[in-house]
Coordinates of C-alpha atoms in Angstrom, one line a residue:
Chain A
X1 CA -30.7 -36.2 8.4
X2 CA -28.6 -33.1 8.7
X3 CA -30.4 -29.9 7.9
X4 CA -28.2 -27.5 5.9
X5 CA -27.8 -24.2 7.6
X6 CA -27.0 -21.3 5.3
X7 CA -24.6 -18.6 6.3
X8 CA -26.7 -16.1 4.4
X9 CA -24.0 -13.9 3.1
X10 CA -25.0 -14.2 -0.4
X11 CA -28.5 -13.1 0.4
X12 CA -27.4 -10.0 2.4
X13 CA -24.7 -9.2 -0.3
X14 CA -27.3 -9.1 -3.0
X15 CA -29.7 -7.2 -0.8
X16 CA -27.0 -4.5 -0.2
X17 CA -26.2 -4.5 -4.0
X18 CA -29.9 -4.1 -4.8
X19 CA -30.1 -1.1 -2.2
X20 CA -26.9 0.4 -3.7
X21 CA -28.5 0.4 -7.2
X22 CA -31.7 1.8 -5.9
X23 CA -29.8 4.6 -4.2
X24 CA -27.9 5.3 -7.5
X25 CA -31.2 5.3 -9.4
X26 CA -32.7 7.8 -6.8
X27 CA -29.5 9.9 -7.1
X28 CA -29.7 10.0 -11.0
X29 CA -33.4 10.8 -10.8
X30 CA -32.6 13.7 -8.4
X31 CA -30.0 15.2 -10.7
X32 CA -32.3 14.7 -13.7
X33 CA -35.1 16.6 -12.0
X34 CA -33.5 19.0 -9.6
X35 CA -30.1 20.0 -11.3
X36 CA -29.5 22.4 -14.1
X37 CA -26.5 20.4 -15.3
X38 CA -27.1 17.3 -17.3
X39 CA -25.5 14.0 -16.2
X40 CA -26.9 11.4 -18.5
X41 CA -29.0 8.5 -17.6
X42 CA -26.1 6.1 -17.1
X43 CA -23.5 8.4 -15.7
X44 CA -23.7 7.6 -12.1
X45 CA -24.5 3.9 -12.8
X46 CA -21.3 3.4 -14.9
X47 CA -19.3 5.5 -12.4
X48 CA -20.5 3.2 -9.5
X49 CA -19.9 -0.1 -11.3
X50 CA -16.4 1.0 -12.4
X51 CA -15.6 2.2 -8.8
X52 CA -16.9 -1.0 -7.3
X53 CA -14.9 -3.3 -9.8
X54 CA -11.7 -1.3 -9.2
X55 CA -12.1 -1.5 -5.5
X56 CA -12.5 -5.2 -5.5
X57 CA -9.6 -5.5 -7.8
X58 CA -7.2 -3.2 -5.8
X59 CA -8.2 -4.7 -2.6
X60 CA -7.5 -8.2 -3.9
X61 CA -4.1 -7.0 -5.0
X62 CA -3.0 -4.9 -2.2
X63 CA -5.0 -5.9 0.9
X64 CA -2.7 -6.7 3.8
X65 CA -2.6 -10.4 4.9
X66 CA -0.1 -13.1 5.8
X67 CA 1.3 -13.3 2.3
X68 CA 4.4 -11.1 2.4
X69 CA 4.4 -10.7 -1.3
X70 CA 1.7 -8.0 -1.0
X71 CA 2.7 -4.3 -1.2
X72 CA 1.3 -3.5 2.2
X73 CA 3.3 -6.1 3.9
X74 CA 6.5 -4.5 3.0
X75 CA 5.9 -1.9 5.6
X76 CA 4.6 -3.9 8.4
X77 CA 4.9 -7.7 8.1
X78 CA 7.8 -9.4 9.7
X79 CA 9.4 -11.7 7.2
X80 CA 10.3 -9.9 4.1
X81 CA 13.3 -8.7 2.1
X82 CA 13.0 -5.2 3.3
X83 CA 13.7 -6.4 6.8
X84 CA 17.5 -6.1 5.9
X85 CA 17.0 -2.4 5.2
X86 CA 15.6 -1.8 8.7
X87 CA 17.9 -3.9 10.8
X88 CA 20.2 -2.3 13.3
X89 CA 23.7 -3.2 12.4
X90 CA 25.8 -3.8 15.5
X91 CA 29.3 -5.3 15.6
X92 CA 28.1 -8.7 15.1
X93 CA 24.7 -9.1 16.4
X94 CA 21.7 -7.9 14.3
X95 CA 18.5 -7.0 16.1
X96 CA 15.3 -7.1 14.3
X97 CA 12.8 -4.2 14.3
X98 CA 9.5 -4.8 15.8
X99 CA 6.2 -3.7 14.2
X100 CA 5.9 -0.8 16.6
X101 CA 9.4 0.4 15.7
X102 CA 8.6 0.3 11.9
X103 CA 5.4 2.1 12.5
X104 CA 7.1 4.7 14.6
X105 CA 9.6 5.2 11.7
X106 CA 6.6 5.6 9.4
X107 CA 4.9 8.1 11.7
X108 CA 8.1 10.1 12.1
X109 CA 8.5 10.2 8.3
X110 CA 4.9 11.4 7.8
X111 CA 5.2 14.0 10.6
X112 CA 8.5 15.3 9.1
X113 CA 6.7 15.7 5.6
X114 CA 4.0 17.5 7.4
X115 CA 6.4 19.9 9.0
X116 CA 8.0 20.4 5.5
X117 CA 4.5 21.1 4.2
X118 CA 3.9 23.8 6.7
X119 CA 7.4 25.3 6.1
X120 CA 6.9 25.4 2.4
X121 CA 3.4 26.9 2.6
X122 CA 5.0 29.9 4.4
X123 CA 7.6 30.5 1.8
X124 CA 6.3 29.2 -1.6
X125 CA 3.0 28.7 -3.5
X126 CA 2.5 25.1 -2.2
X127 CA -0.6 24.6 -0.1
X128 CA -1.3 21.5 1.9
X129 CA -3.1 22.4 5.1
X130 CA -4.4 25.9 4.7
X131 CA -6.6 25.6 1.7
X132 CA -10.0 24.3 2.2
X133 CA -10.3 22.3 -0.8
X134 CA -7.0 21.5 -2.6
X135 CA -3.5 20.3 -1.9
X136 CA -1.4 22.0 -4.5
X137 CA 2.2 21.0 -4.9
X138 CA 3.6 22.3 -8.2
X139 CA 1.5 20.9 -11.1
X140 CA -0.2 18.3 -8.7
X141 CA -3.6 19.4 -7.4
X142 CA -5.5 17.0 -5.2
X143 CA -9.0 17.6 -3.8
X144 CA -9.0 16.8 -0.1
X145 CA -12.5 15.5 -0.3
X146 CA -11.3 12.6 -2.4
X147 CA -8.7 11.8 0.3
X148 CA -10.9 12.1 3.3
X149 CA -12.7 8.6 3.0
X150 CA -9.8 6.6 2.0
X151 CA -7.8 8.0 4.9
X152 CA -10.9 7.5 7.2
X153 CA -11.6 3.9 6.4
X154 CA -8.5 2.5 4.9
X155 CA -5.3 4.3 6.0
X156 CA -6.1 5.1 9.6
X157 CA -7.6 1.7 10.6
X158 CA -4.9 -0.2 8.7
X159 CA -2.1 1.7 10.5
X160 CA -4.0 1.5 13.8
X161 CA -4.3 -2.3 13.5
X162 CA -0.6 -2.5 12.9
X163 CA 0.1 -0.4 16.1
X164 CA -2.2 -2.6 18.2
X165 CA -0.5 -5.7 16.7
X166 CA 2.7 -4.2 17.7
X167 CA 1.5 -3.9 21.4
X168 CA 0.4 -7.4 21.3
X169 CA 3.7 -8.6 19.8
X170 CA 5.6 -6.8 22.7
X171 CA 3.4 -8.4 25.3
X172 CA 1.6 -5.3 26.3
X173 CA 4.7 -3.7 28.0
X174 CA 4.2 -0.2 29.3
X175 CA 6.9 1.1 26.9
X176 CA 5.1 -0.3 23.8
X177 CA 1.7 1.1 25.1
X178 CA 3.3 4.5 25.4
X179 CA 4.8 4.3 22.0
X180 CA 1.5 3.1 20.5
X181 CA -0.5 6.0 22.2
X182 CA 2.0 8.6 21.0
X183 CA 1.7 7.2 17.4
X184 CA -2.2 7.1 17.5
X185 CA -2.3 10.7 18.7
X186 CA 0.2 11.9 16.1
X187 CA -1.8 10.0 13.4
X188 CA -5.0 11.6 14.5
X189 CA -3.4 15.0 14.7
X190 CA -2.1 14.8 11.1
X191 CA -5.6 13.7 9.9
X192 CA -7.0 16.7 11.7
X193 CA -4.5 19.2 10.4
X194 CA -5.1 17.9 6.9
X195 CA -8.9 18.4 7.0
X196 CA -9.1 21.2 9.5
X197 CA -10.1 23.7 6.8
X198 CA -13.1 21.8 5.8
X199 CA -16.4 22.6 7.4
X200 CA -16.7 21.4 11.1
X201 CA -19.1 18.5 10.3
X202 CA -16.2 16.8 8.5
X203 CA -13.9 17.0 11.6
X204 CA -16.7 15.8 13.8
X205 CA -17.1 12.7 11.5
X206 CA -13.4 12.2 11.5
X207 CA -13.3 12.2 15.4
X208 CA -16.3 9.9 15.6
X209 CA -14.9 7.3 13.1
X210 CA -11.4 7.4 14.5
X211 CA -12.8 6.9 18.0
X212 CA -14.9 3.9 17.0
X213 CA -11.8 2.5 15.3
X214 CA -9.8 2.8 18.4
X215 CA -12.7 1.2 20.5
X216 CA -12.9 -1.7 18.1
X217 CA -9.2 -2.1 18.3
X218 CA -9.2 -2.2 22.0
X219 CA -12.2 -4.6 22.0
X220 CA -10.1 -6.9 19.7
X221 CA -6.6 -6.7 20.9
X222 CA -6.6 -5.4 24.4
X223 CA -9.7 -5.9 26.5
X224 CA -9.6 -9.7 27.2
X225 CA -5.7 -9.8 27.2
X226 CA -5.5 -7.1 29.9
X227 CA -8.4 -8.2 32.1
X228 CA -6.6 -6.7 35.3
X229 CA -5.6 -3.5 33.8
X230 CA -9.0 -2.3 32.3
X231 CA -8.8 0.9 34.3
X232 CA -5.5 1.9 32.6
X233 CA -7.1 1.1 29.1
X234 CA -10.0 3.3 29.9
X235 CA -8.0 6.1 31.1
X236 CA -5.8 6.0 27.9
X237 CA -8.9 6.0 25.8
X238 CA -10.3 9.1 27.8
X239 CA -7.1 10.9 27.1
X240 CA -7.5 10.2 23.5
X241 CA -11.1 11.5 23.5
X242 CA -10.0 14.6 25.4
X243 CA -7.4 15.2 22.8
X244 CA -10.1 15.1 20.0
X245 CA -12.3 17.3 22.0
X246 CA -9.6 19.9 22.4
X247 CA -8.9 19.7 18.7
X248 CA -12.6 20.1 17.7
X249 CA -13.0 22.9 20.3
X250 CA -10.4 25.0 18.4
X251 CA -13.2 26.2 16.0
X252 CA -15.8 26.9 18.8
X253 CA -16.3 30.5 19.8
X254 CA -18.2 31.5 22.9
X255 CA -21.9 32.1 22.4
X256 CA -22.0 29.8 19.4
X257 CA -24.8 27.2 19.5
X258 CA -24.4 23.6 18.5
X259 CA -26.3 24.1 15.2
X260 CA -24.2 27.1 14.5
X261 CA -21.0 25.0 15.1
X262 CA -22.1 22.1 13.0
X263 CA -24.2 23.7 10.3
X264 CA -23.9 27.5 10.2
X265 CA -26.1 30.4 10.9
X266 CA -29.0 29.4 8.8
X267 CA -30.3 26.3 10.4
X268 CA -33.6 27.8 11.3
X269 CA -34.0 28.7 7.7
X270 CA -33.4 25.2 6.6
X271 CA -35.8 23.9 9.1
X272 CA -38.5 26.2 8.0
X273 CA -38.1 25.0 4.4
X274 CA -38.2 21.4 5.6
X275 CA -41.4 22.0 7.5
X276 CA -43.0 23.7 4.6
X277 CA -41.9 20.7 2.5
X278 CA -43.2 18.0 4.8
X279 CA -46.4 20.0 5.7
X280 CA -47.3 20.3 2.1
X281 CA -46.5 16.7 0.9
X282 CA -49.3 14.5 -0.3
X283 CA -49.6 11.0 0.9
X284 CA -48.8 9.6 -2.5
X285 CA -47.4 11.4 -5.6
X286 CA -46.6 15.0 -6.2
X287 CA -48.5 17.7 -4.2
X288 CA -49.8 20.7 -6.2
X289 CA -49.3 22.8 -3.0
X290 CA -45.6 22.2 -3.1
X291 CA -45.1 22.6 -6.8
X292 CA -46.8 26.0 -6.6
X293 CA -44.6 27.1 -3.8
X294 CA -41.6 29.0 -5.3
X295 CA -39.7 28.9 -1.9
X296 CA -39.8 25.1 -1.9
X297 CA -38.8 24.8 -5.5
X298 CA -35.8 27.1 -5.1
X299 CA -34.9 25.2 -1.8
X300 CA -34.8 21.9 -3.6
X301 CA -33.2 23.1 -6.9
X302 CA -29.6 21.8 -7.1
X303 CA -29.9 19.9 -3.8
X304 CA -28.6 16.4 -3.8
X305 CA -30.9 14.9 -1.1
X306 CA -33.1 12.1 -2.6
X307 CA -35.1 11.8 0.5
X308 CA -36.4 15.4 0.1
X309 CA -36.9 14.6 -3.6
X310 CA -38.9 11.6 -2.7
X311 CA -41.2 13.8 -0.4
X312 CA -41.6 16.2 -3.3
X313 CA -42.2 13.9 -6.1
X314 CA -43.5 10.7 -4.4
X315 CA -45.2 11.9 -1.2
X316 CA -45.0 10.3 2.3
X317 CA -45.3 6.8 0.9
X318 CA -42.2 7.2 -1.3
X319 CA -40.4 8.8 1.6
X320 CA -41.1 5.9 3.9
X321 CA -40.0 3.5 1.3
X322 CA -36.7 5.3 0.9
X323 CA -36.2 5.3 4.7
X324 CA -37.1 1.5 4.8
X325 CA -34.4 0.8 2.0
X326 CA -31.9 2.8 3.9
X327 CA -32.5 0.7 7.1
X328 CA -32.4 -2.5 5.0
X329 CA -29.2 -1.5 3.6
X330 CA -27.8 -0.7 7.1
X331 CA -28.7 -4.1 8.4
X332 CA -27.5 -6.0 5.4
X333 CA -24.1 -4.3 5.3
X334 CA -23.8 -5.0 9.1
X335 CA -24.5 -8.6 8.4
X336 CA -21.8 -8.7 5.7
X337 CA -19.2 -8.1 8.3
X338 CA -19.8 -11.7 9.5
X339 CA -20.6 -13.5 12.6
X340 CA -17.0 -13.6 13.6
X341 CA -16.1 -10.2 12.1
X342 CA -13.6 -9.6 15.0
X343 CA -11.5 -12.5 13.8
X344 CA -11.0 -11.0 10.5
X345 CA -7.4 -9.7 9.9
X346 CA -8.7 -6.4 8.5
X347 CA -11.6 -6.1 11.0
X348 CA -10.8 -2.4 11.7
X349 CA -10.8 -1.5 8.0
X350 CA -14.2 -3.2 7.5
X351 CA -15.8 -1.8 10.6
X352 CA -14.6 1.7 9.7
X353 CA -16.1 1.3 6.2
X354 CA -19.4 0.2 7.7
X355 CA -19.5 3.0 10.3
X356 CA -18.9 5.5 7.6
X357 CA -21.9 4.2 5.7
X358 CA -23.9 3.9 8.9
X359 CA -23.3 7.5 9.9
X360 CA -24.7 8.6 6.7
X361 CA -27.9 6.7 7.2
X362 CA -28.1 7.3 11.0
X363 CA -27.5 11.1 10.7
X364 CA -28.4 11.7 7.2
X365 CA -32.1 10.8 7.8
X366 CA -32.7 13.1 10.7
X367 CA -30.7 15.8 9.0
X368 CA -32.7 15.4 5.9
X369 CA -36.0 15.7 7.9
X370 CA -34.6 18.8 9.8
X371 CA -34.4 17.1 13.2
X372 CA -30.6 17.2 13.5
X373 CA -28.3 20.0 12.6
X374 CA -25.5 17.6 11.4
X375 CA -25.3 18.1 7.6
X376 CA -24.2 14.6 6.5
X377 CA -25.5 13.5 3.2
X378 CA -27.4 10.3 2.6
X379 CA -25.3 7.3 1.2
X380 CA -24.4 7.7 -2.5
X381 CA -26.0 11.1 -2.7
X382 CA -23.2 13.2 -3.9
X383 CA -20.7 13.5 -6.7
X384 CA -17.8 12.5 -4.4
X385 CA -19.9 10.4 -2.1
X386 CA -21.0 8.1 -4.9
X387 CA -17.2 7.1 -5.4
X388 CA -16.4 7.0 -1.7
X389 CA -19.4 5.2 -0.6
X390 CA -19.0 2.6 -3.3
X391 CA -15.4 2.0 -2.2
X392 CA -16.7 1.3 1.3
X393 CA -19.4 -1.0 -0.1
X394 CA -16.7 -2.8 -2.1
X395 CA -14.8 -3.4 1.0
X396 CA -17.8 -4.8 2.8
X397 CA -18.5 -7.2 -0.2
X398 CA -15.0 -8.5 0.3
X399 CA -15.6 -8.7 4.0
X400 CA -18.7 -11.0 3.4
X401 CA -16.4 -13.3 1.1
X402 CA -13.9 -13.5 3.9
X403 CA -16.6 -13.9 6.5
X404 CA -17.9 -17.1 4.9
X405 CA -14.2 -18.5 4.9
X406 CA -13.9 -17.5 8.6
X407 CA -17.1 -19.1 9.6
X408 CA -16.0 -22.5 7.9
X409 CA -12.9 -22.6 9.9
X410 CA -14.8 -22.8 13.2
X411 CA -14.8 -26.6 13.2
X412 CA -17.2 -28.7 15.3
X413 CA -16.3 -31.9 16.7
X414 CA -18.4 -35.0 15.7
X415 CA -18.1 -38.7 16.6
X416 CA -17.8 -40.9 13.4
X417 CA -19.8 -43.5 15.1
X418 CA -22.9 -41.2 15.0
X419 CA -22.7 -41.3 11.3
X420 CA -21.6 -45.0 10.5
X421 CA -22.7 -46.7 13.5
X422 CA -20.7 -49.9 14.4
X423 CA -19.5 -50.6 11.0
X424 CA -15.8 -51.1 10.3
X425 CA -14.0 -47.9 9.3
X426 CA -11.5 -48.0 6.3
X427 CA -9.3 -45.1 5.4
X428 CA -7.4 -45.2 2.0
X429 CA -5.0 -42.6 0.8
X430 CA -5.9 -41.3 -2.6
X431 CA -3.1 -40.9 -4.9
X432 CA -4.6 -38.6 -7.4
X433 CA -1.9 -36.3 -8.8
X434 CA -4.4 -33.7 -10.0
X435 CA -5.7 -33.2 -6.5
X436 CA -4.2 -30.2 -4.7
X437 CA -2.7 -31.4 -1.6
X438 CA -2.3 -28.7 1.0
X439 CA 0.8 -28.3 3.2
X440 CA -0.5 -30.2 6.2
X441 CA -3.3 -32.2 4.5
X442 CA -3.7 -35.2 2.2
X443 CA -6.7 -36.6 0.6
X444 CA -8.3 -39.8 1.8
X445 CA -11.3 -41.9 1.2
X446 CA -13.3 -42.9 4.2
X447 CA -15.6 -45.9 3.8
X448 CA -17.6 -47.7 6.3
X449 CA -20.7 -49.9 5.2
X450 CA -22.6 -48.0 2.8
X451 CA -21.1 -44.6 3.8
X452 CA -18.3 -43.2 1.6
X453 CA -16.8 -39.8 1.9
X454 CA -13.8 -38.1 0.5
X455 CA -11.9 -36.2 3.4
X456 CA -8.9 -34.0 4.0
X457 CA -6.8 -35.7 6.6
X458 CA -4.2 -34.3 9.0
X459 CA -1.9 -36.8 10.8
X460 CA -1.1 -36.5 14.4
X461 CA 1.1 -38.5 17.0
X462 CA 3.1 -40.3 14.4
X463 CA 0.2 -41.1 12.0
X464 CA -1.8 -42.9 14.8
X465 CA -4.4 -40.3 15.0
X466 CA -6.2 -38.6 12.0
X467 CA -8.4 -35.5 11.9
X468 CA -10.7 -35.9 9.0
X469 CA -12.7 -33.1 7.3
X470 CA -15.1 -34.1 4.8
X471 CA -14.9 -32.5 1.4
X472 CA -17.8 -30.1 0.5
X473 CA -18.6 -29.9 4.2
X474 CA -21.1 -27.1 4.8
X475 CA -21.3 -27.7 8.5
X476 CA -17.6 -27.5 9.1
X477 CA -17.5 -30.6 11.3
X478 CA -14.5 -32.9 11.6
X479 CA -13.9 -36.5 12.8
X480 CA -11.1 -37.6 15.0
X481 CA -10.0 -41.2 14.6
X482 CA -7.1 -43.2 16.0
X483 CA -5.7 -46.7 15.1
X484 CA -6.0 -49.5 17.5
X485 CA -2.6 -50.7 18.5
X486 CA -3.7 -54.4 18.7
X487 CA -6.2 -54.8 15.9
X488 CA -5.1 -51.9 13.6
X489 CA -8.7 -50.9 13.2
X490 CA -9.8 -47.1 13.1
X491 CA -12.1 -45.9 15.8
X492 CA -13.2 -42.5 17.4
X493 CA -10.7 -40.8 19.7
X494 CA -12.3 -41.5 23.1
X495 CA -10.3 -39.0 25.3
X496 CA -12.3 -35.5 25.5
X497 CA -9.1 -33.7 26.4
X498 CA -7.2 -35.1 23.4
X499 CA -10.2 -34.3 21.1
X500 CA -10.3 -30.6 22.3
X501 CA -6.4 -30.3 21.8
X502 CA -6.8 -31.9 18.3
X503 CA -9.6 -29.6 17.2
X504 CA -7.7 -26.6 18.4
X505 CA -4.5 -27.5 16.6
X506 CA -6.5 -28.4 13.5
X507 CA -8.2 -25.1 13.5
X508 CA -5.0 -23.3 13.9
X509 CA -3.2 -25.2 11.1
X510 CA -6.1 -24.7 8.7
X511 CA -7.3 -21.2 9.4
X512 CA -7.6 -19.0 6.3
X513 CA -5.2 -16.2 5.6
X514 CA -7.8 -13.6 6.2
X515 CA -8.4 -14.9 9.8
X516 CA -6.6 -13.6 12.8
X517 CA -7.1 -15.1 16.3
X518 CA -6.1 -12.9 19.2
X519 CA -5.3 -15.1 22.2
Chain B
X1 CA -33.6 -26.2 -7.9
X2 CA -31.0 -23.5 -7.4
X3 CA -28.3 -26.2 -7.4
X4 CA -29.6 -27.7 -10.5
X5 CA -29.7 -24.3 -12.3
X6 CA -26.1 -23.6 -11.0
X7 CA -24.9 -27.0 -12.3
X8 CA -26.6 -26.4 -15.6
X9 CA -24.9 -22.8 -16.0
X10 CA -21.6 -24.4 -15.0
X11 CA -21.9 -27.0 -17.7
X12 CA -23.1 -24.5 -20.4
X13 CA -20.5 -21.7 -20.2
X14 CA -21.4 -20.1 -23.5
X15 CA -25.1 -20.2 -22.5
X16 CA -24.2 -18.5 -19.2
X17 CA -22.3 -15.7 -20.9
X18 CA -25.1 -15.2 -23.3
X19 CA -27.5 -15.0 -20.4
X20 CA -25.3 -12.4 -18.7
X21 CA -25.2 -10.2 -21.8
X22 CA -29.0 -10.5 -22.2
X23 CA -29.4 -9.6 -18.5
X24 CA -27.1 -6.6 -18.9
X25 CA -29.0 -5.2 -21.9
X26 CA -32.5 -5.8 -20.2
X27 CA -31.2 -4.1 -17.0
X28 CA -30.0 -1.0 -18.9
X29 CA -33.3 -0.9 -20.8
X30 CA -35.2 -1.1 -17.4
X31 CA -33.0 1.5 -15.9
X32 CA -33.5 3.9 -18.8
X33 CA -37.2 3.2 -19.1
X34 CA -38.0 3.7 -15.4
X35 CA -35.9 6.9 -15.2
X36 CA -37.3 8.5 -18.3
X37 CA -40.9 7.5 -17.4
X38 CA -40.5 8.8 -13.8
X39 CA -39.0 12.1 -15.1
X40 CA -41.4 12.7 -18.0
X41 CA -44.4 11.9 -15.9
X42 CA -44.2 15.1 -13.8
X43 CA -43.1 18.7 -13.9
X44 CA -39.6 18.8 -12.6
X45 CA -38.0 21.3 -10.4
X46 CA -35.2 22.3 -12.9
X47 CA -38.0 23.0 -15.4
X48 CA -39.8 25.4 -13.0
X49 CA -36.9 27.1 -11.3
X50 CA -35.3 30.1 -12.7
X51 CA -32.1 29.9 -14.7
X52 CA -28.8 29.6 -12.7
X53 CA -27.5 33.0 -13.6
X54 CA -30.7 34.8 -12.8
X55 CA -30.9 33.2 -9.5
X56 CA -27.2 33.8 -8.7
X57 CA -27.7 37.5 -9.6
X58 CA -30.7 37.8 -7.2
X59 CA -29.6 35.5 -4.3
X60 CA -25.9 36.4 -3.9
X61 CA -24.7 39.8 -3.1
X62 CA -21.0 40.3 -3.3
X63 CA -19.7 43.0 -1.0
X64 CA -16.4 44.1 0.3
X65 CA -17.0 42.3 3.7
X66 CA -18.1 39.0 2.2
X67 CA -20.8 37.4 0.2
X68 CA -24.4 37.7 1.4
X69 CA -27.1 35.2 0.6
X70 CA -30.7 36.4 0.2
X71 CA -32.9 33.4 0.5
X72 CA -36.2 33.0 -1.2
X73 CA -38.0 33.1 2.1
X74 CA -36.6 36.5 2.8
X75 CA -34.0 35.7 5.4
X76 CA -30.6 37.2 4.8
X77 CA -27.7 35.1 5.8
X78 CA -24.2 36.6 5.8
X79 CA -21.0 34.6 5.6
X80 CA -20.2 32.1 8.4
X81 CA -18.8 34.3 11.1
X82 CA -17.5 31.5 13.2
X83 CA -16.3 28.8 10.8
X84 CA -12.8 29.0 9.7
X85 CA -14.0 29.0 6.1
X86 CA -14.7 32.4 4.7
X87 CA -15.1 31.0 1.2
X88 CA -18.0 28.8 2.2
X89 CA -20.7 31.4 2.4
X90 CA -23.6 29.4 1.2
X91 CA -23.2 26.3 -0.9
X92 CA -24.9 23.0 -0.2
X93 CA -22.1 21.1 -1.8
X94 CA -19.5 22.7 0.3
X95 CA -21.2 22.6 3.7
X96 CA -22.4 19.0 3.7
X97 CA -20.3 16.1 4.4

């Protein structure tokens, strides 16, 4: 008897959602207790739910996939109407633009707009790069902090994956690698210029996430394909890292300590307050020692760190519970990327979203406890962060949904004789007009003795071989049967090589849209 | 058991919608009850701390060379000398990522 093995994406998704609600509860509690301004009991909850729903809706509408009708594909997919606009018109021969050419055009346009931005900042009231918080173009004012995360885990990884696909499309030629490297460096430079006025910790996070995106892209698109040229790949990556180091070093002055660079001058004061808070905390519940300490009360007032609020109001037990929930959230969201995450078309977007949340946990907890001078807030613990982190969570929920489809497309070979024994196999085509018949597939009914199963069938070798995939097949296994020339009876395909080829072809033909296999 | 429940809910769509509505209402009540209970059960920081205007007057000193922050612990912190952000003298919301 087959034992059903659950993929477990539903469980981890619900765990992540439960953790998300717990964080919003803690954030609301912190606002109600530590802040002077009122927010209401449901304010953050409604904000979070609306953001999550809108993220799912927009990603459903605009996510880049094989379907050329989506908005994203207008820029980067090959077969679409806009291709005509981008064709080079020769005398008679028309040459198609590659993905890298289109991407280079995009990079040039953005770079040109940035140059215009700089020029207009000098002569007009427009501010794009030189204001710490806002981009102001006439009546339009945009807070840069609302742009940071979407650029970090949607725009940059999406563009990077197009560039890496372009390298693969051009068969890893030196010319394409140079073009891609220039594009990635220009994109990183533009993102740096856009956010350079924000405190240094933002730039450090920008550098970390963009480097992780590049590492993930190399792992997916380059590493196995360029087995003999790994040295070149490493050298190029080192150049990219040196570039980022030089950008970050712009704001470093001699004599500055690491904590001064990342936090500011008063890190020791922050640590003193944290030590007082942790030292005076009770094991469980609120400590009278802390509530009578005016310095601690002033330190926590208007501070959006629910870990510290947990220490103050709930004691050590509450703090440990909050840390445990953070870690559970981290593992649950990592699992949501899927077992075959690297085969997802939008792998870079999802991995960037996960790392954005992961850094908040991995650096936010040590910072909250005064161990590390990296002022990164905990997940869902800020007015802007609650929107941005929820967008990241929405993307990860979508990733879990796609991961299930991808897992199901890893078909396993199974002999039909193991299921039906020596009984005669009969296969009848179903002529049900209501049934949705896919491009390659048709619906058949497989019967043998007492065994009866509806299957999707794909024909090979002039209908003499069928690959059968049972309907409602949780285990993703397929049967491969061929018709005997003499008797006309169906039996398992015996040749192992043929079976392997058939399995590969069937998997290729039936892979979901969200899946991308780099060979 | 789960499959039976799923099948039952699929077959009884109106009942499913009714259950969702009930669950939302119950969820909202639990959310409100737990928050109000937790907040009212203890003396909160915003009820102890001084008013915003008072603390601003005492803690921030605006001078011609920049804004200085006088912390409750007595340490005087000036503006960030090194960061490229003169306007971020001391504010949690603007420092932290």
